[in-house]
Amino acid sequence: MFRNQIKIALRNLWKNKAISIINITGLSFGMTCFFLVLLYCYHEINYDQFHPDKDRIYQVKYQITLAEEINQARIPPTIGPQLVDYFPEIESAARFYGRSISVEVPETDAQFEMDHVYFADSNATEVFTFDFLKGTANHPLYEPKAVVLSDETALQLFGTTDVIGKTLRLAGIDGFHVVSVVRAWPDNAHMEFSMLLPYEAMVDVEPEAAQNVTRYVLENNWIATHSYTYVLLRPNQDPAWVNERFKDFILEKGDERFREKQTFSLLPVTAIHLDTVDGEPKPSANTNYLYLFFTVGLLTLLIACINFINLSTANSMARAKEVGVRKVLGAQRSLLVSQFLGESVLISFIAFILSMALTFLALPTLNFLTGLEISFFDQSPVLFAFYFGVFLLAGLLAGSYPAFYVTRFQAVNILRDSLNLGQKPGGSWLRRSLITLQFLAAIGFIAGSVVCYLQLEYLRSQPLGFDKDLIVNLPLNSGNNINAVFRPGDATQRQKMN
């Protein structure tokens, strides 16, 4: 029976090739747009999910009111070491301070300007999860000049990950050596690191004249934003209780000049990317934009589904006599219903397979436009189950009208042409409503696109207010001077700057 229904469905698809091609093409493109938007939104709301203890890891947020209220992800550096002693709920705490730094490989004399270099406390590996590929995994940052490289950085500097014991010169300082190589965190981590250095080494890489100032800031600064600080709570501890006790912590440990102006709080690591605190390692996502993107993707899919439903409904009117003949020959209504639904689901399934291929092909373009590294295959099974549900729902919705509406009439009425199904109030109202909804969505898309285009053209046509050819960005952290910034052939630019 099932095989026979498949044969009939394929025969009807072939018989109505034009409608079938339109349905499959429109539905596949609608699904592709929706799946791409879904991949992007899913990526954005699932940051830092790869840590096994993600439910116990929190970032310490900082708020201080001076001339204005400041909300920062970075906190004064003196606070981190005191948290474990003061709060029994906290199992471990670690500070991270990020900057760029000049790196030289002595054995090849190769020089690099490395971004995303983090100075971290030795117990950073207790708070976060690192996948160690080479070297020691037991507190690798205990040594004063130890270096932990990501596998990507190891390949960039040495061309291999077998680099344990290799030496590096950082900011002109010798003696740093590689002790571990770890796998780089995935793209949907709120922090990206190229290498990790001991927190105390922050003083060593500063110019000699600035070392005392840096050391004083690390030991005595209770106000300036400086380091990202993370804590690992003990199992079954309530972060709200820690937030409440921060008031007592400030009164007891803090600088008396600012006790009434400072507050601290814990933010779950999985919520960092969607939070609005300033100064995070990566730009935060705007939840309003995510809702907007999802709505646009859903409306695109809805327009495609409405096309599918309308064409299926119109085609069902032409097949009314087929229904009558099959009823006369003894076909039960349940069989006819399953036939119509099966044909719609088959069309939806073909469109689904095509949309999966289109999504795979279009994903590199999406990654290029967004600057992300979304993988098609490295997705949650829940997401693929959602894809499956979309095609199944689209097929059932499109087939439900002809399946349950057309098949309910008596065979004798259909064969006598006493039924004008296309003018039945129910069917006419449904089609008019769907077409109206489709046009409203299309008009909204067109109007929004035109407005965005005109706004962008307006921005491009306006003067910047400065000569962009005379503005450069100097990486002061690495100690580079103007002669190091420009290539030897950039004499014109160097002359302008001089």
XYZ file of C-alpha atoms in Angstrom:
498
model
C 0.000 0.000 0.000
C 2.724 2.460 0.962
C 4.720 1.649 -2.164
C 1.628 2.209 -4.282
C 1.037 5.618 -2.700
C 4.645 6.603 -3.409
C 4.201 5.620 -7.057
C 0.999 7.665 -7.320
C 2.662 10.650 -5.645
C 5.643 10.540 -8.018
C 3.298 10.147 -10.995
C 1.320 13.225 -9.927
C 4.514 15.221 -9.422
C 5.674 14.286 -12.908
C 2.267 15.017 -14.390
C 2.248 18.505 -12.841
C 5.913 19.290 -13.486
C 5.546 23.067 -13.621
C 3.725 23.328 -10.288
C 6.083 20.799 -8.695
C 9.194 22.702 -9.816
C 7.764 26.004 -8.568
C 6.838 24.449 -5.231
C 10.194 22.735 -4.731
C 12.234 25.762 -5.831
C 10.339 28.295 -3.737
C 10.185 26.109 -0.671
C 13.871 25.158 -0.872
C 14.971 28.798 -1.069
C 12.661 29.742 1.793
C 14.028 26.910 3.923
C 17.605 27.860 3.022
C 17.123 31.451 4.181
C 15.501 30.282 7.392
C 18.162 27.651 8.086
C 20.986 30.184 7.580
C 19.331 32.626 9.968
C 18.715 29.802 12.418
C 22.374 28.738 12.285
C 23.484 32.295 12.997
C 21.048 32.833 15.882
C 21.822 29.425 17.385
C 25.533 30.208 17.227
C 25.018 33.546 18.990
C 22.917 32.208 21.869
C 25.170 29.220 22.553
C 28.417 30.884 23.546
C 30.673 29.108 26.072
C 28.595 25.945 26.178
C 31.682 23.759 25.726
C 32.908 24.116 29.334
C 31.885 21.068 31.423
C 31.432 23.312 34.483
C 29.709 26.122 32.597
C 26.912 26.276 35.176
C 29.449 27.093 37.911
C 31.646 29.610 36.045
C 30.887 33.312 36.503
C 32.457 36.577 35.472
C 32.740 39.310 38.103
C 31.094 42.484 36.794
C 32.001 45.940 38.062
C 29.903 49.050 38.521
C 31.174 52.357 39.864
C 29.533 55.768 39.930
C 31.889 58.736 39.596
C 30.958 61.539 37.218
C 28.683 58.964 35.594
C 27.780 55.321 36.084
C 30.290 52.888 34.604
C 29.418 49.228 33.969
C 32.475 47.192 33.086
C 33.463 43.587 32.508
C 36.954 44.363 33.844
C 37.519 44.939 37.535
C 40.419 46.242 39.662
C 43.275 43.687 39.761
C 43.581 43.516 43.555
C 40.155 41.928 43.996
C 40.662 38.564 42.306
C 43.157 37.037 44.785
C 40.944 37.971 47.761
C 37.744 36.337 46.544
C 38.568 32.717 47.411
C 39.598 33.610 50.974
C 36.551 35.787 51.626
C 33.795 33.730 49.968
C 33.573 30.061 50.998
C 31.155 29.570 48.085
C 33.988 30.237 45.603
C 36.202 27.272 44.779
C 38.690 29.102 42.554
C 39.247 32.484 40.897
C 41.447 33.644 38.030
C 42.301 36.974 36.424
C 42.912 37.556 32.707
C 44.513 40.683 31.274
C 44.626 40.957 27.486
C 46.856 42.993 25.197
C 48.875 42.734 22.005
C 52.595 42.054 22.149
C 55.565 41.724 19.802
C 56.863 38.158 19.522
C 60.212 37.059 18.111
C 61.236 33.465 17.429
C 65.022 33.392 18.097
C 65.723 30.265 16.055
C 64.295 31.779 12.869
C 64.436 35.523 13.679
C 60.785 35.682 12.621
C 58.821 38.550 14.162
C 55.097 38.731 14.778
C 52.622 41.151 16.267
C 50.326 38.926 18.333
C 46.848 39.969 19.410
C 44.719 38.252 22.058
C 47.656 37.592 24.383
C 46.382 37.070 27.935
C 48.252 37.228 31.206
C 46.422 34.801 33.490
C 46.657 33.520 37.045
C 48.143 30.058 37.460
C 44.787 28.577 38.486
C 43.126 29.646 35.234
C 43.133 25.974 34.247
C 41.020 25.216 37.335
C 38.315 27.669 36.322
C 38.181 27.032 32.570
C 38.493 23.913 30.450
C 41.546 23.582 28.210
C 42.260 20.692 25.866
C 46.007 20.106 26.293
C 47.633 18.696 23.166
C 51.289 18.913 24.206
C 53.213 19.546 27.409
C 52.118 19.820 31.006
C 48.466 20.146 31.960
C 49.127 20.629 35.676
C 49.135 24.390 36.354
C 51.381 25.287 33.408
C 51.446 28.986 34.353
C 53.228 28.457 37.685
C 56.631 29.139 36.096
C 57.416 32.879 35.866
C 58.229 32.839 32.125
C 56.068 29.961 30.954
C 54.124 30.274 27.714
C 50.986 28.344 26.791
C 50.263 28.499 23.058
C 47.090 27.693 21.209
C 47.589 25.120 18.469
C 46.863 27.781 15.845
C 49.533 30.098 17.274
C 52.070 27.261 17.496
C 51.557 26.555 13.805
C 51.854 30.247 12.995
C 55.104 30.721 14.930
C 56.852 27.387 14.370
C 54.905 25.513 11.697
C 54.281 22.606 14.095
C 52.695 21.866 17.460
C 55.799 20.001 18.692
C 57.177 23.139 20.316
C 57.621 22.213 23.982
C 60.813 23.848 25.268
C 61.056 26.319 22.384
C 62.041 29.848 23.426
C 60.402 33.152 22.562
C 61.345 36.787 22.930
C 58.343 38.835 24.052
C 58.438 42.637 23.859
C 62.223 42.349 23.590
C 62.524 40.217 26.754
C 64.347 36.875 26.497
C 63.778 33.719 28.495
C 60.149 32.841 27.759
C 59.669 29.175 26.874
C 56.726 27.082 25.712
C 55.436 24.607 28.307
C 52.076 23.604 26.807
C 50.040 23.651 23.626
C 46.254 23.696 23.933
C 43.481 23.488 21.397
C 42.082 26.907 20.537
C 38.640 27.558 21.945
C 35.786 27.395 19.439
C 34.540 30.482 17.678
C 31.561 30.810 20.014
C 33.716 31.431 23.087
C 33.467 34.934 24.553
C 37.270 35.123 24.760
C 39.824 34.346 22.057
C 43.438 33.736 23.086
C 46.583 33.192 21.045
C 48.845 32.596 24.048
C 48.653 32.608 27.834
C 51.368 34.048 30.069
C 51.742 34.147 33.863
C 49.879 37.103 35.347
C 53.015 38.374 37.099
C 54.893 38.458 33.763
C 52.835 41.527 32.954
C 55.463 43.526 34.856
C 58.412 41.921 33.029
C 57.254 42.871 29.520
C 56.810 46.541 30.414
C 59.620 49.047 29.810
C 61.831 49.347 32.876
C 60.572 52.847 33.629
C 56.972 51.589 33.792
C 57.516 48.414 35.798
C 57.161 50.008 39.233
C 53.939 51.723 38.196
C 52.528 48.467 36.818
C 53.512 46.591 39.966
C 51.838 49.246 42.150
C 48.632 49.077 40.093
C 48.473 45.294 40.415
C 48.956 45.410 44.170
C 47.001 48.512 45.199
C 44.477 49.504 42.523
C 40.929 49.324 43.905
C 39.153 51.526 41.386
C 40.427 51.341 37.788
C 39.077 48.714 35.391
C 41.884 46.340 34.518
C 41.439 42.548 34.421
C 38.693 40.110 33.565
C 38.070 38.046 36.690
C 36.283 34.702 36.727
C 35.218 32.488 39.598
C 34.282 28.835 39.850
C 31.560 28.334 42.448
C 31.424 25.193 44.521
C 28.643 22.769 43.525
C 25.088 23.766 44.490
C 26.025 27.308 45.539
C 23.693 30.240 44.885
C 25.334 33.168 43.024
C 22.654 35.508 44.397
C 24.041 34.945 47.891
C 27.542 35.875 46.693
C 26.149 39.016 45.035
C 24.524 40.013 48.320
C 27.744 39.519 50.281
C 29.754 41.678 47.871
C 28.487 44.681 49.855
C 30.187 43.405 53.005
C 33.292 42.537 50.998
C 33.626 46.120 49.753
C 33.060 47.586 53.222
C 35.660 45.305 54.758
C 38.319 45.183 52.044
C 37.704 48.139 49.772
C 39.143 51.622 49.501
C 37.181 53.784 51.932
C 37.021 56.620 49.389
C 34.895 54.553 46.999
C 33.004 52.082 49.194
C 29.655 53.734 48.614
C 30.210 54.035 44.867
C 31.263 50.502 43.939
C 29.288 47.322 43.405
C 30.209 43.894 42.048
C 28.048 41.057 40.771
C 28.362 37.657 39.124
C 27.400 37.026 35.511
C 27.098 33.430 34.208
C 29.762 32.729 31.615
C 27.094 31.476 29.201
C 25.293 34.847 29.426
C 28.319 37.057 28.751
C 27.872 37.276 24.991
C 24.268 38.453 25.294
C 24.946 40.924 28.106
C 25.316 44.683 27.634
C 28.329 45.273 29.895
C 31.119 47.337 28.326
C 34.631 46.098 27.713
C 34.046 42.410 27.011
C 36.811 40.542 25.128
C 34.501 40.217 22.109
C 31.633 42.462 21.003
C 28.371 41.355 22.571
C 25.365 40.268 20.551
C 22.299 42.483 20.470
C 19.291 40.353 21.382
C 16.961 42.753 19.553
C 18.895 42.127 16.331
C 18.708 38.382 16.902
C 14.930 38.606 17.287
C 14.784 40.728 14.126
C 16.915 38.296 12.103
C 14.877 35.347 13.300
C 11.622 37.129 12.411
C 12.897 37.948 8.917
C 13.970 34.344 8.381
C 10.646 33.050 9.662
C 8.678 35.417 7.416
C 10.757 34.330 4.426
C 9.923 30.715 5.173
C 6.278 31.657 5.729
C 6.052 33.333 2.311
C 7.467 30.209 0.676
C 5.028 28.015 2.605
C 2.083 30.220 1.597
C 3.088 29.838 -2.057
C 3.237 26.101 -1.517
C -0.168 26.004 0.204
C -1.872 28.178 -2.431
C -0.532 26.152 -5.349
C -1.412 22.897 -3.599
C -4.925 24.189 -2.936
C -5.401 25.325 -6.535
C -4.093 22.012 -7.836
C -6.457 20.109 -5.556
C -9.450 21.763 -7.268
C -8.294 20.328 -10.590
C -8.047 16.895 -8.980
C -11.586 16.942 -7.521
C -12.925 14.512 -10.122
C -9.980 12.201 -9.440
C -11.135 12.114 -5.823
C -14.694 11.357 -6.946
C -13.635 8.502 -9.205
C -11.444 6.953 -6.522
C -14.323 7.167 -4.034
C -16.644 5.431 -6.512
C -14.045 2.702 -6.898
C -14.099 2.152 -3.148
C -11.238 4.282 -1.838
C -11.812 5.282 1.769
C -11.432 8.884 2.840
C -8.505 8.031 5.148
C -6.602 6.645 2.157
C -7.247 9.800 0.128
C -6.203 12.007 3.043
C -2.946 10.100 3.446
C -2.360 10.348 -0.323
C -2.670 14.154 -0.373
C -0.582 14.547 2.763
C 2.031 12.140 1.435
C 2.392 14.089 -1.819
C 2.849 17.372 0.060
C 5.361 15.864 2.466
C 7.254 14.351 -0.474
C 7.532 17.758 -2.157
C 8.598 19.273 1.157
C 11.185 16.515 1.648
C 12.718 17.093 -1.791
C 12.842 20.837 -1.043
C 14.397 20.046 2.345
C 17.205 17.971 0.805
C 17.869 20.724 -1.728
C 17.823 23.388 1.000
C 20.369 21.420 3.050
C 22.721 21.430 0.065
C 22.133 25.150 -0.546
C 22.709 25.924 3.138
C 26.004 24.039 3.052
C 27.097 25.956 -0.064
C 25.964 29.353 1.265
C 27.459 28.964 4.751
C 30.989 30.141 3.762
C 29.445 33.367 2.450
C 27.560 33.839 5.725
C 30.789 33.263 7.660
C 32.577 35.815 5.478
C 29.870 38.439 6.016
C 29.629 37.906 9.784
C 33.287 37.139 10.537
C 32.247 33.923 12.294
C 33.258 30.290 11.865
C 29.930 28.479 11.882
C 30.249 24.813 10.964
C 27.461 23.015 9.113
C 28.209 19.613 10.620
C 29.260 20.609 14.134
C 25.733 21.362 15.318
C 23.501 20.128 18.091
C 21.217 17.163 17.278
C 18.381 19.359 18.528
C 19.039 21.767 15.668
C 18.905 19.018 13.046
C 15.707 17.737 14.651
C 14.312 21.257 14.257
C 15.255 21.217 10.556
C 13.386 17.940 10.180
C 10.358 19.397 11.957
C 10.295 22.408 9.614
C 10.026 20.323 6.445
C 7.478 17.971 8.020
C 5.312 20.845 9.257
C 5.485 22.617 5.887
C 4.380 19.456 4.091
C 1.524 18.735 6.488
C 0.247 22.327 6.410
C 0.298 22.470 2.618
C -1.462 19.135 2.265
C -3.993 19.574 5.037
C -6.449 21.732 3.046
C -6.868 19.440 0.028
C -6.607 16.375 2.243
C -9.398 17.288 4.642
C -11.489 19.738 2.588
C -11.729 18.221 -0.874
C -12.080 14.642 0.320
C -15.078 15.368 2.541
C -17.539 15.802 -0.355
C -19.733 13.029 -1.707
C -18.506 11.343 -4.886
C -21.843 11.795 -6.656
C -21.776 15.574 -6.155
C -18.225 15.853 -7.435
C -18.914 13.780 -10.546
C -22.104 15.729 -11.369
C -20.062 18.986 -11.266
C -22.573 20.322 -8.773
C -19.710 21.405 -6.569
C -17.670 24.455 -7.462
C -14.889 23.897 -4.959
C -12.963 26.975 -5.971
C -15.838 29.206 -4.913
C -16.593 27.586 -1.577
C -16.508 30.249 1.148
C -14.021 28.364 3.292
C -11.457 27.802 0.551
C -11.832 31.288 -0.935
C -11.407 32.944 2.468
C -8.321 30.880 3.223
C -6.616 31.692 -0.070
C -7.414 35.399 0.162
C -6.078 35.539 3.724
C -2.862 33.754 2.815
C -2.250 35.938 -0.234
C -2.911 39.098 1.812
C -0.453 37.963 4.476
C 2.093 37.136 1.807
C 1.800 40.549 0.175
C 2.059 42.343 3.513
C 5.272 40.494 4.330
C 6.671 41.148 0.847
C 5.823 44.860 1.048
C 7.511 45.046 4.451
C 10.657 43.377 3.098
C 10.804 45.636 0.054
C 10.212 48.809 2.084
C 12.813 47.798 4.663
C 15.368 46.983 1.969
C 14.822 50.309 0.211
C 15.138 52.275 3.466
C 18.345 50.442 4.437
C 19.816 50.980 0.969
C 19.020 54.708 0.997
C 20.485 55.098 4.493
C 23.710 53.346 3.509
C 24.004 55.434 0.355
C 23.488 58.570 2.439
C 26.257 57.544 4.835
C 28.641 56.788 1.969
C 27.981 60.132 0.304
C 28.626 62.277 3.396
C 32.123 63.675 4.142
C 33.907 61.953 7.029
C 35.165 65.195 8.543
C 38.805 64.082 8.353
C 41.366 62.887 5.827
C 41.498 59.130 6.333
C 44.791 58.892 4.414
C 46.534 60.877 7.172
C 45.307 58.786 10.104
C 47.132 55.676 11.310
C 46.713 53.334 14.235
C 49.956 52.812 16.182
C 50.132 49.641 18.342
C 51.772 51.307 21.348
C 51.560 48.212 23.558
C 54.222 46.394 21.586
C 56.721 49.225 21.682
C 56.702 49.726 17.911
C 57.700 53.129 16.626
C 56.763 54.877 13.422
C 59.664 53.342 11.466
C 58.479 49.844 12.421
C 54.870 50.516 11.490
C 55.501 51.451 7.836
C 57.170 49.195 5.300
C 60.448 50.392 3.716
C 58.577 51.370 0.559
C 56.096 53.601 2.409
C 58.239 56.710 2.086
C 55.267 58.873 1.168
C 53.334 57.954 4.308
C 56.399 58.370 6.501
C 56.994 61.814 5.029
C 53.405 62.818 5.730
C 53.699 61.698 9.358
C 56.964 63.540 9.805
